mmCIF file with all atom_site columns, C-alpha atoms in Angstrom:
data_model
loop_
_atom_site.group_PDB
_atom_site.id
_atom_site.type_symbol
_atom_site.label_atom_id
_atom_site.label_alt_id
_atom_site.label_comp_id
_atom_site.label_asym_id
_atom_site.label_entity_id
_atom_site.label_seq_id
_atom_site.pdbx_PDB_ins_code
_atom_site.Cartn_x
_atom_site.Cartn_y
_atom_site.Cartn_z
_atom_site.occupancy
_atom_site.B_iso_or_equiv
_atom_site.pdbx_formal_charge
_atom_site.auth_seq_id
_atom_site.auth_comp_id
_atom_site.auth_asym_id
_atom_site.auth_atom_id
_atom_site.pdbx_PDB_model_num
ATOM 1   C CA . MET A 1 1   ? -14.071 71.170  7.848  1.00 0.00 ? 1   MET A CA 1
ATOM 2   C CA . GLY A 1 2   ? -10.529 70.996  6.456  1.00 0.00 ? 2   GLY A CA 1
ATOM 3   C CA . THR A 1 3   ? -7.747  73.492  6.738  1.00 0.00 ? 3   THR A CA 1
ATOM 4   C CA . VAL A 1 4   ? -7.179  76.176  4.157  1.00 0.00 ? 4   VAL A CA 1
ATOM 5   C CA . THR A 1 5   ? -3.632  76.920  3.101  1.00 0.00 ? 5   THR A CA 1
ATOM 6   C CA . VAL A 1 6   ? -2.747  80.591  2.825  1.00 0.00 ? 6   VAL A CA 1
ATOM 7   C CA . ASN A 1 7   ? -0.059  81.100  0.206  1.00 0.00 ? 7   ASN A CA 1
ATOM 8   C CA . LYS A 1 8   ? 3.252   82.712  1.072  1.00 0.00 ? 8   LYS A CA 1
ATOM 9   C CA . GLU A 1 9   ? 2.702   85.813  -1.077 1.00 0.00 ? 9   GLU A CA 1
ATOM 10  C CA . GLU A 1 10  ? -0.646  86.584  0.563  1.00 0.00 ? 10  GLU A CA 1
ATOM 11  C CA . ARG A 1 11  ? 0.842   86.110  4.013  1.00 0.00 ? 11  ARG A CA 1
ATOM 12  C CA . ARG A 1 12  ? 3.636   88.521  3.159  1.00 0.00 ? 12  ARG A CA 1
ATOM 13  C CA . ARG A 1 13  ? 1.137   91.138  1.960  1.00 0.00 ? 13  ARG A CA 1
ATOM 14  C CA . TYR A 1 14  ? -0.740  90.863  5.254  1.00 0.00 ? 14  TYR A CA 1
ATOM 15  C CA . HIS A 1 15  ? 2.565   90.945  7.135  1.00 0.00 ? 15  HIS A CA 1
ATOM 16  C CA . GLU A 1 16  ? 3.552   94.272  5.532  1.00 0.00 ? 16  GLU A CA 1
ATOM 17  C CA . ALA A 1 17  ? 0.008   95.612  5.954  1.00 0.00 ? 17  ALA A CA 1
ATOM 18  C CA . GLY A 1 18  ? 0.241   94.796  9.668  1.00 0.00 ? 18  GLY A CA 1
ATOM 19  C CA . HIS A 1 19  ? 3.322   96.986  10.078 1.00 0.00 ? 19  HIS A CA 1
ATOM 20  C CA . VAL A 1 20  ? 1.560   99.843  8.276  1.00 0.00 ? 20  VAL A CA 1
ATOM 21  C CA . ILE A 1 21  ? -1.665  99.622  10.288 1.00 0.00 ? 21  ILE A CA 1
ATOM 22  C CA . VAL A 1 22  ? 0.092   99.626  13.649 1.00 0.00 ? 22  VAL A CA 1
ATOM 23  C CA . CYS A 1 23  ? 2.262   102.561 12.530 1.00 0.00 ? 23  CYS A CA 1
ATOM 24  C CA . ARG A 1 24  ? -0.850  104.518 11.585 1.00 0.00 ? 24  ARG A CA 1
ATOM 25  C CA . ALA A 1 25  ? -2.633  103.531 14.827 1.00 0.00 ? 25  ALA A CA 1
ATOM 26  C CA . LEU A 1 26  ? 0.355   104.974 16.703 1.00 0.00 ? 26  LEU A CA 1
ATOM 27  C CA . GLY A 1 27  ? 0.216   108.193 14.681 1.00 0.00 ? 27  GLY A CA 1
ATOM 28  C CA . VAL A 1 28  ? 3.366   107.368 12.720 1.00 0.00 ? 28  VAL A CA 1
ATOM 29  C CA . ALA A 1 29  ? 3.202   108.487 9.094  1.00 0.00 ? 29  ALA A CA 1
ATOM 30  C CA . VAL A 1 30  ? 4.096   105.813 6.564  1.00 0.00 ? 30  VAL A CA 1
ATOM 31  C CA . GLU A 1 31  ? 5.939   107.278 3.598  1.00 0.00 ? 31  GLU A CA 1
ATOM 32  C CA . SER A 1 32  ? 5.476   104.335 1.242  1.00 0.00 ? 32  SER A CA 1
ATOM 33  C CA . LEU A 1 33  ? 4.984   100.604 1.010  1.00 0.00 ? 33  LEU A CA 1
ATOM 34  C CA . ASN A 1 34  ? 6.495   98.530  -1.754 1.00 0.00 ? 34  ASN A CA 1
ATOM 35  C CA . PHE A 1 35  ? 5.658   94.847  -2.114 1.00 0.00 ? 35  PHE A CA 1
ATOM 36  C CA . LYS A 1 36  ? 7.821   92.654  -4.318 1.00 0.00 ? 36  LYS A CA 1
ATOM 37  C CA . PRO A 1 37  ? 6.201   89.272  -5.066 1.00 0.00 ? 37  PRO A CA 1
ATOM 38  C CA . ALA A 1 38  ? 9.582   87.565  -5.448 1.00 0.00 ? 38  ALA A CA 1
ATOM 39  C CA . GLY A 1 39  ? 11.221  89.128  -2.400 1.00 0.00 ? 39  GLY A CA 1
ATOM 40  C CA . PRO A 1 40  ? 10.638  90.768  0.951  1.00 0.00 ? 40  PRO A CA 1
ATOM 41  C CA . GLY A 1 41  ? 8.384   93.756  1.345  1.00 0.00 ? 41  GLY A CA 1
ATOM 42  C CA . ASP A 1 42  ? 9.931   97.159  1.813  1.00 0.00 ? 42  ASP A CA 1
ATOM 43  C CA . THR A 1 43  ? 8.186   99.451  4.240  1.00 0.00 ? 43  THR A CA 1
ATOM 44  C CA . SER A 1 44  ? 9.570   102.957 4.592  1.00 0.00 ? 44  SER A CA 1
ATOM 45  C CA . VAL A 1 45  ? 8.402   104.641 7.771  1.00 0.00 ? 45  VAL A CA 1
ATOM 46  C CA . LYS A 1 46  ? 8.871   108.341 8.391  1.00 0.00 ? 46  LYS A CA 1
ATOM 47  C CA . VAL A 1 47  ? 8.081   109.777 11.806 1.00 0.00 ? 47  VAL A CA 1
ATOM 48  C CA . PRO A 1 48  ? 6.667   113.307 11.489 1.00 0.00 ? 48  PRO A CA 1
ATOM 49  C CA . ASP A 1 49  ? 8.662   116.055 13.193 1.00 0.00 ? 49  ASP A CA 1
ATOM 50  C CA . THR A 1 50  ? 5.570   116.945 15.217 1.00 0.00 ? 50  THR A CA 1
ATOM 51  C CA . LEU A 1 51  ? 5.247   113.442 16.679 1.00 0.00 ? 51  LEU A CA 1
ATOM 52  C CA . ASP A 1 52  ? 7.045   113.018 19.982 1.00 0.00 ? 52  ASP A CA 1
ATOM 53  C CA . LEU A 1 53  ? 6.997   109.400 21.077 1.00 0.00 ? 53  LEU A CA 1
ATOM 54  C CA . GLY A 1 54  ? 8.845   110.466 24.236 1.00 0.00 ? 54  GLY A CA 1
ATOM 55  C CA . ASP A 1 55  ? 8.908   107.830 26.924 1.00 0.00 ? 55  ASP A CA 1
ATOM 56  C CA . ASN A 1 56  ? 6.710   105.540 24.794 1.00 0.00 ? 56  ASN A CA 1
ATOM 57  C CA . LYS A 1 57  ? 9.320   105.072 22.054 1.00 0.00 ? 57  LYS A CA 1
ATOM 58  C CA . PRO A 1 58  ? 10.401  101.546 23.118 1.00 0.00 ? 58  PRO A CA 1
ATOM 59  C CA . GLU A 1 59  ? 6.783   100.412 23.313 1.00 0.00 ? 59  GLU A CA 1
ATOM 60  C CA . CYS A 1 60  ? 5.973   101.870 19.886 1.00 0.00 ? 60  CYS A CA 1
ATOM 61  C CA . ILE A 1 61  ? 9.016   100.272 18.272 1.00 0.00 ? 61  ILE A CA 1
ATOM 62  C CA . LEU A 1 62  ? 8.141   96.870  19.735 1.00 0.00 ? 62  LEU A CA 1
ATOM 63  C CA . GLN A 1 63  ? 4.552   97.126  18.507 1.00 0.00 ? 63  GLN A CA 1
ATOM 64  C CA . ILE A 1 64  ? 5.685   98.038  14.991 1.00 0.00 ? 64  ILE A CA 1
ATOM 65  C CA . PHE A 1 65  ? 8.282   95.245  14.884 1.00 0.00 ? 65  PHE A CA 1
ATOM 66  C CA . MET A 1 66  ? 5.792   92.603  16.003 1.00 0.00 ? 66  MET A CA 1
ATOM 67  C CA . ALA A 1 67  ? 2.827   93.793  13.934 1.00 0.00 ? 67  ALA A CA 1
ATOM 68  C CA . GLY A 1 68  ? 3.851   91.892  10.803 1.00 0.00 ? 68  GLY A CA 1
ATOM 69  C CA . ILE A 1 69  ? 4.199   88.572  12.586 1.00 0.00 ? 69  ILE A CA 1
ATOM 70  C CA . LEU A 1 70  ? 0.901   89.141  14.370 1.00 0.00 ? 70  LEU A CA 1
ATOM 71  C CA . ALA A 1 71  ? -0.955  90.036  11.160 1.00 0.00 ? 71  ALA A CA 1
ATOM 72  C CA . ASP A 1 72  ? 0.374   86.839  9.584  1.00 0.00 ? 72  ASP A CA 1
ATOM 73  C CA . GLU A 1 73  ? -0.811  84.857  12.609 1.00 0.00 ? 73  GLU A CA 1
ATOM 74  C CA . LEU A 1 74  ? -4.240  86.520  12.643 1.00 0.00 ? 74  LEU A CA 1
ATOM 75  C CA . LEU A 1 75  ? -4.717  85.865  8.919  1.00 0.00 ? 75  LEU A CA 1
ATOM 76  C CA . CYS A 1 76  ? -3.920  82.184  9.379  1.00 0.00 ? 76  CYS A CA 1
ATOM 77  C CA . ASP A 1 77  ? -6.211  81.953  12.415 1.00 0.00 ? 77  ASP A CA 1
ATOM 78  C CA . ARG A 1 78  ? -9.091  83.528  10.469 1.00 0.00 ? 78  ARG A CA 1
ATOM 79  C CA . ARG A 1 79  ? -8.569  81.209  7.511  1.00 0.00 ? 79  ARG A CA 1
ATOM 80  C CA . GLY A 1 80  ? -8.034  78.076  9.606  1.00 0.00 ? 80  GLY A CA 1
ATOM 81  C CA . SER A 1 81  ? -4.571  77.681  8.124  1.00 0.00 ? 81  SER A CA 1
ATOM 82  C CA . PRO A 1 82  ? -1.711  76.322  10.211 1.00 0.00 ? 82  PRO A CA 1
ATOM 83  C CA . LEU A 1 83  ? 1.313   78.561  10.665 1.00 0.00 ? 83  LEU A CA 1
ATOM 84  C CA . ARG A 1 84  ? 4.487   77.334  9.014  1.00 0.00 ? 84  ARG A CA 1
ATOM 85  C CA . ALA A 1 85  ? 7.260   75.938  11.175 1.00 0.00 ? 85  ALA A CA 1
ATOM 86  C CA . GLY A 1 86  ? 9.626   78.650  12.296 1.00 0.00 ? 86  GLY A CA 1
ATOM 87  C CA . SER A 1 87  ? 7.086   81.453  12.322 1.00 0.00 ? 87  SER A CA 1
ATOM 88  C CA . GLY A 1 88  ? 6.220   83.631  15.257 1.00 0.00 ? 88  GLY A CA 1
ATOM 89  C CA . PHE A 1 89  ? 9.178   84.870  17.273 1.00 0.00 ? 89  PHE A CA 1
ATOM 90  C CA . PHE A 1 90  ? 11.641  83.004  15.066 1.00 0.00 ? 90  PHE A CA 1
ATOM 91  C CA . GLY A 1 91  ? 10.928  85.216  12.082 1.00 0.00 ? 91  GLY A CA 1
ATOM 92  C CA . GLU A 1 92  ? 13.214  88.034  10.973 1.00 0.00 ? 92  GLU A CA 1
ATOM 93  C CA . ASP A 1 93  ? 11.084  90.695  12.687 1.00 0.00 ? 93  ASP A CA 1
ATOM 94  C CA . GLY A 1 94  ? 11.059  88.693  15.911 1.00 0.00 ? 94  GLY A CA 1
ATOM 95  C CA . ALA A 1 95  ? 14.835  88.336  15.822 1.00 0.00 ? 95  ALA A CA 1
ATOM 96  C CA . LYS A 1 96  ? 15.253  92.082  15.171 1.00 0.00 ? 96  LYS A CA 1
ATOM 97  C CA . CYS A 1 97  ? 12.849  92.855  17.983 1.00 0.00 ? 97  CYS A CA 1
ATOM 98  C CA . LEU A 1 98  ? 14.679  90.668  20.493 1.00 0.00 ? 98  LEU A CA 1
ATOM 99  C CA . GLN A 1 99  ? 18.074  92.032  19.408 1.00 0.00 ? 99  GLN A CA 1
ATOM 100 C CA . TRP A 1 100 ? 16.821  95.615  19.780 1.00 0.00 ? 100 TRP A CA 1
ATOM 101 C CA . LEU A 1 101 ? 15.312  94.801  23.172 1.00 0.00 ? 101 LEU A CA 1
ATOM 102 C CA . ASN A 1 102 ? 18.587  93.276  24.398 1.00 0.00 ? 102 ASN A CA 1
ATOM 103 C CA . GLU A 1 103 ? 20.614  96.258  23.173 1.00 0.00 ? 103 GLU A CA 1
ATOM 104 C CA . SER A 1 104 ? 18.288  98.872  24.629 1.00 0.00 ? 104 SER A CA 1
ATOM 105 C CA . SER A 1 105 ? 17.747  97.495  28.115 1.00 0.00 ? 105 SER A CA 1
ATOM 106 C CA . ALA A 1 106 ? 19.822  96.839  31.187 1.00 0.00 ? 106 ALA A CA 1
ATOM 107 C CA . GLY A 1 107 ? 19.456  93.073  30.837 1.00 0.00 ? 107 GLY A CA 1
ATOM 108 C CA . ASP A 1 108 ? 16.541  92.431  33.196 1.00 0.00 ? 108 ASP A CA 1
ATOM 109 C CA . ARG A 1 109 ? 15.090  89.439  31.323 1.00 0.00 ? 109 ARG A CA 1
ATOM 110 C CA . GLN A 1 110 ? 11.821  89.387  33.275 1.00 0.00 ? 110 GLN A CA 1
ATOM 111 C CA . ALA A 1 111 ? 11.214  93.077  32.605 1.00 0.00 ? 111 ALA A CA 1
ATOM 112 C CA . GLN A 1 112 ? 12.095  92.576  28.918 1.00 0.00 ? 112 GLN A CA 1
ATOM 113 C CA . ARG A 1 113 ? 9.675   89.668  28.596 1.00 0.00 ? 113 ARG A CA 1
ATOM 114 C CA . ARG A 1 114 ? 6.904   91.568  30.380 1.00 0.00 ? 114 ARG A CA 1
ATOM 115 C CA . LEU A 1 115 ? 7.415   94.606  28.121 1.00 0.00 ? 115 LEU A CA 1
ATOM 116 C CA . LEU A 1 116 ? 7.449   92.415  25.014 1.00 0.00 ? 116 LEU A CA 1
ATOM 117 C CA . ASP A 1 117 ? 4.302   90.523  26.061 1.00 0.00 ? 117 ASP A CA 1
ATOM 118 C CA . GLU A 1 118 ? 2.461   93.766  26.823 1.00 0.00 ? 118 GLU A CA 1
ATOM 119 C CA . GLN A 1 119 ? 3.385   95.310  23.482 1.00 0.00 ? 119 GLN A CA 1
ATOM 120 C CA . ILE A 1 120 ? 2.501   92.165  21.546 1.00 0.00 ? 120 ILE A CA 1
ATOM 121 C CA . GLU A 1 121 ? -0.969  92.292  23.069 1.00 0.00 ? 121 GLU A CA 1
ATOM 122 C CA . GLU A 1 122 ? -1.281  96.017  22.354 1.00 0.00 ? 122 GLU A CA 1
ATOM 123 C CA . ALA A 1 123 ? -0.240  95.509  18.715 1.00 0.00 ? 123 ALA A CA 1
ATOM 124 C CA . ARG A 1 124 ? -2.688  92.591  18.435 1.00 0.00 ? 124 ARG A CA 1
ATOM 125 C CA . ARG A 1 125 ? -5.467  94.806  19.810 1.00 0.00 ? 125 ARG A CA 1
ATOM 126 C CA . LYS A 1 126 ? -4.670  97.509  17.240 1.00 0.00 ? 126 LYS A CA 1
ATOM 127 C CA . LEU A 1 127 ? -4.680  94.979  14.393 1.00 0.00 ? 127 LEU A CA 1
ATOM 128 C CA . LEU A 1 128 ? -7.978  93.428  15.470 1.00 0.00 ? 128 LEU A CA 1
ATOM 129 C CA . ALA A 1 129 ? -9.587  96.855  15.866 1.00 0.00 ? 129 ALA A CA 1
ATOM 130 C CA . ASN A 1 130 ? -8.409  97.793  12.371 1.00 0.00 ? 130 ASN A CA 1
ATOM 131 C CA . TRP A 1 131 ? -8.652  94.431  10.590 1.00 0.00 ? 131 TRP A CA 1
ATOM 132 C CA . PRO A 1 132 ? -10.737 95.783  7.676  1.00 0.00 ? 132 PRO A CA 1
ATOM 133 C CA . ALA A 1 133 ? -7.936  98.301  7.007  1.00 0.00 ? 133 ALA A CA 1
ATOM 134 C CA . VAL A 1 134 ? -5.356  95.481  7.113  1.00 0.00 ? 134 VAL A CA 1
ATOM 135 C CA . GLU A 1 135 ? -7.400  93.662  4.463  1.00 0.00 ? 135 GLU A CA 1
ATOM 136 C CA . ARG A 1 136 ? -7.711  96.793  2.301  1.00 0.00 ? 136 ARG A CA 1
ATOM 137 C CA . VAL A 1 137 ? -3.963  97.465  2.404  1.00 0.00 ? 137 VAL A CA 1
ATOM 138 C CA . ALA A 1 138 ? -3.124  93.815  1.645  1.00 0.00 ? 138 ALA A CA 1
ATOM 139 C CA . ALA A 1 139 ? -5.553  93.796  -1.309 1.00 0.00 ? 139 ALA A CA 1
ATOM 140 C CA . ALA A 1 140 ? -4.138  97.074  -2.633 1.00 0.00 ? 140 ALA A CA 1
ATOM 141 C CA . LEU A 1 141 ? -0.632  95.620  -2.451 1.00 0.00 ? 141 LEU A CA 1
ATOM 142 C CA . GLN A 1 142 ? -1.779  92.732  -4.615 1.00 0.00 ? 142 GLN A CA 1
ATOM 143 C CA . GLU A 1 143 ? -3.257  95.128  -7.158 1.00 0.00 ? 143 GLU A CA 1
ATOM 144 C CA . HIS A 1 144 ? -0.633  97.902  -7.177 1.00 0.00 ? 144 HIS A CA 1
ATOM 145 C CA . GLY A 1 145 ? 2.543   96.543  -5.553 1.00 0.00 ? 145 GLY A CA 1
ATOM 146 C CA . THR A 1 146 ? 3.554   100.002 -4.339 1.00 0.00 ? 146 THR A CA 1
ATOM 147 C CA . LEU A 1 147 ? 1.465   102.353 -2.221 1.00 0.00 ? 147 LEU A CA 1
ATOM 148 C CA . THR A 1 148 ? 2.135   106.019 -1.530 1.00 0.00 ? 148 THR A CA 1
ATOM 149 C CA . SER A 1 149 ? 1.491   107.780 1.738  1.00 0.00 ? 149 SER A CA 1
ATOM 150 C CA . GLU A 1 150 ? -1.716  109.247 0.309  1.00 0.00 ? 150 GLU A CA 1
ATOM 151 C CA . GLN A 1 151 ? -2.977  105.843 -0.857 1.00 0.00 ? 151 GLN A CA 1
ATOM 152 C CA . ILE A 1 152 ? -2.168  104.304 2.526  1.00 0.00 ? 152 ILE A CA 1
ATOM 153 C CA . ASP A 1 153 ? -4.009  107.091 4.356  1.00 0.00 ? 153 ASP A CA 1
ATOM 154 C CA . ALA A 1 154 ? -7.071  106.609 2.114  1.00 0.00 ? 154 ALA A CA 1
ATOM 155 C CA . LEU A 1 155 ? -7.044  102.838 2.644  1.00 0.00 ? 155 LEU A CA 1
ATOM 156 C CA . VAL A 1 156 ? -6.660  103.160 6.409  1.00 0.00 ? 156 VAL A CA 1
ATOM 157 C CA . SER A 1 157 ? -9.488  105.700 6.626  1.00 0.00 ? 157 SER A CA 1
ATOM 158 C CA . GLY A 1 158 ? -11.728 103.560 4.414  1.00 0.00 ? 158 GLY A CA 1
ATOM 159 C CA . ALA A 1 159 ? -12.117 106.244 1.740  1.00 0.00 ? 159 ALA A CA 1
ATOM 160 C CA . PRO A 1 160 ? -13.178 104.933 -1.684 1.00 0.00 ? 160 PRO A CA 1
#
């Protein structure tokens, strides 16, 4: 059995869908999602006033940052497609995540790595548990390009 190549546009749709699904799994409302085939996706996230992330804020932010990269990886794994060179932690989201982690911590590299590893696994678990919703959001992005909060909620819940 040969490998299947997943095109860049499809990977980007899954990447943006990954961010959305982990946001929703964390209870974070997603205001909109706009996918531009010729450029990067644009995900606008709005945290409801009633949501208090409290002491879990760093963990939630890390999960959201890494969700796109993980969705891309999971898509390629499921399709038997190799990841492109430079993916994973070397992507833009990975760089932002590491920069944020460095700025927000006291510099304990072992503690940073442990926190990052734990949150990567938690985000991966959320994506796997909600993979059908990831696929629905990615497909809707292909069809519509832009999704509203209401459309995202319907896709995540599986409503027709």
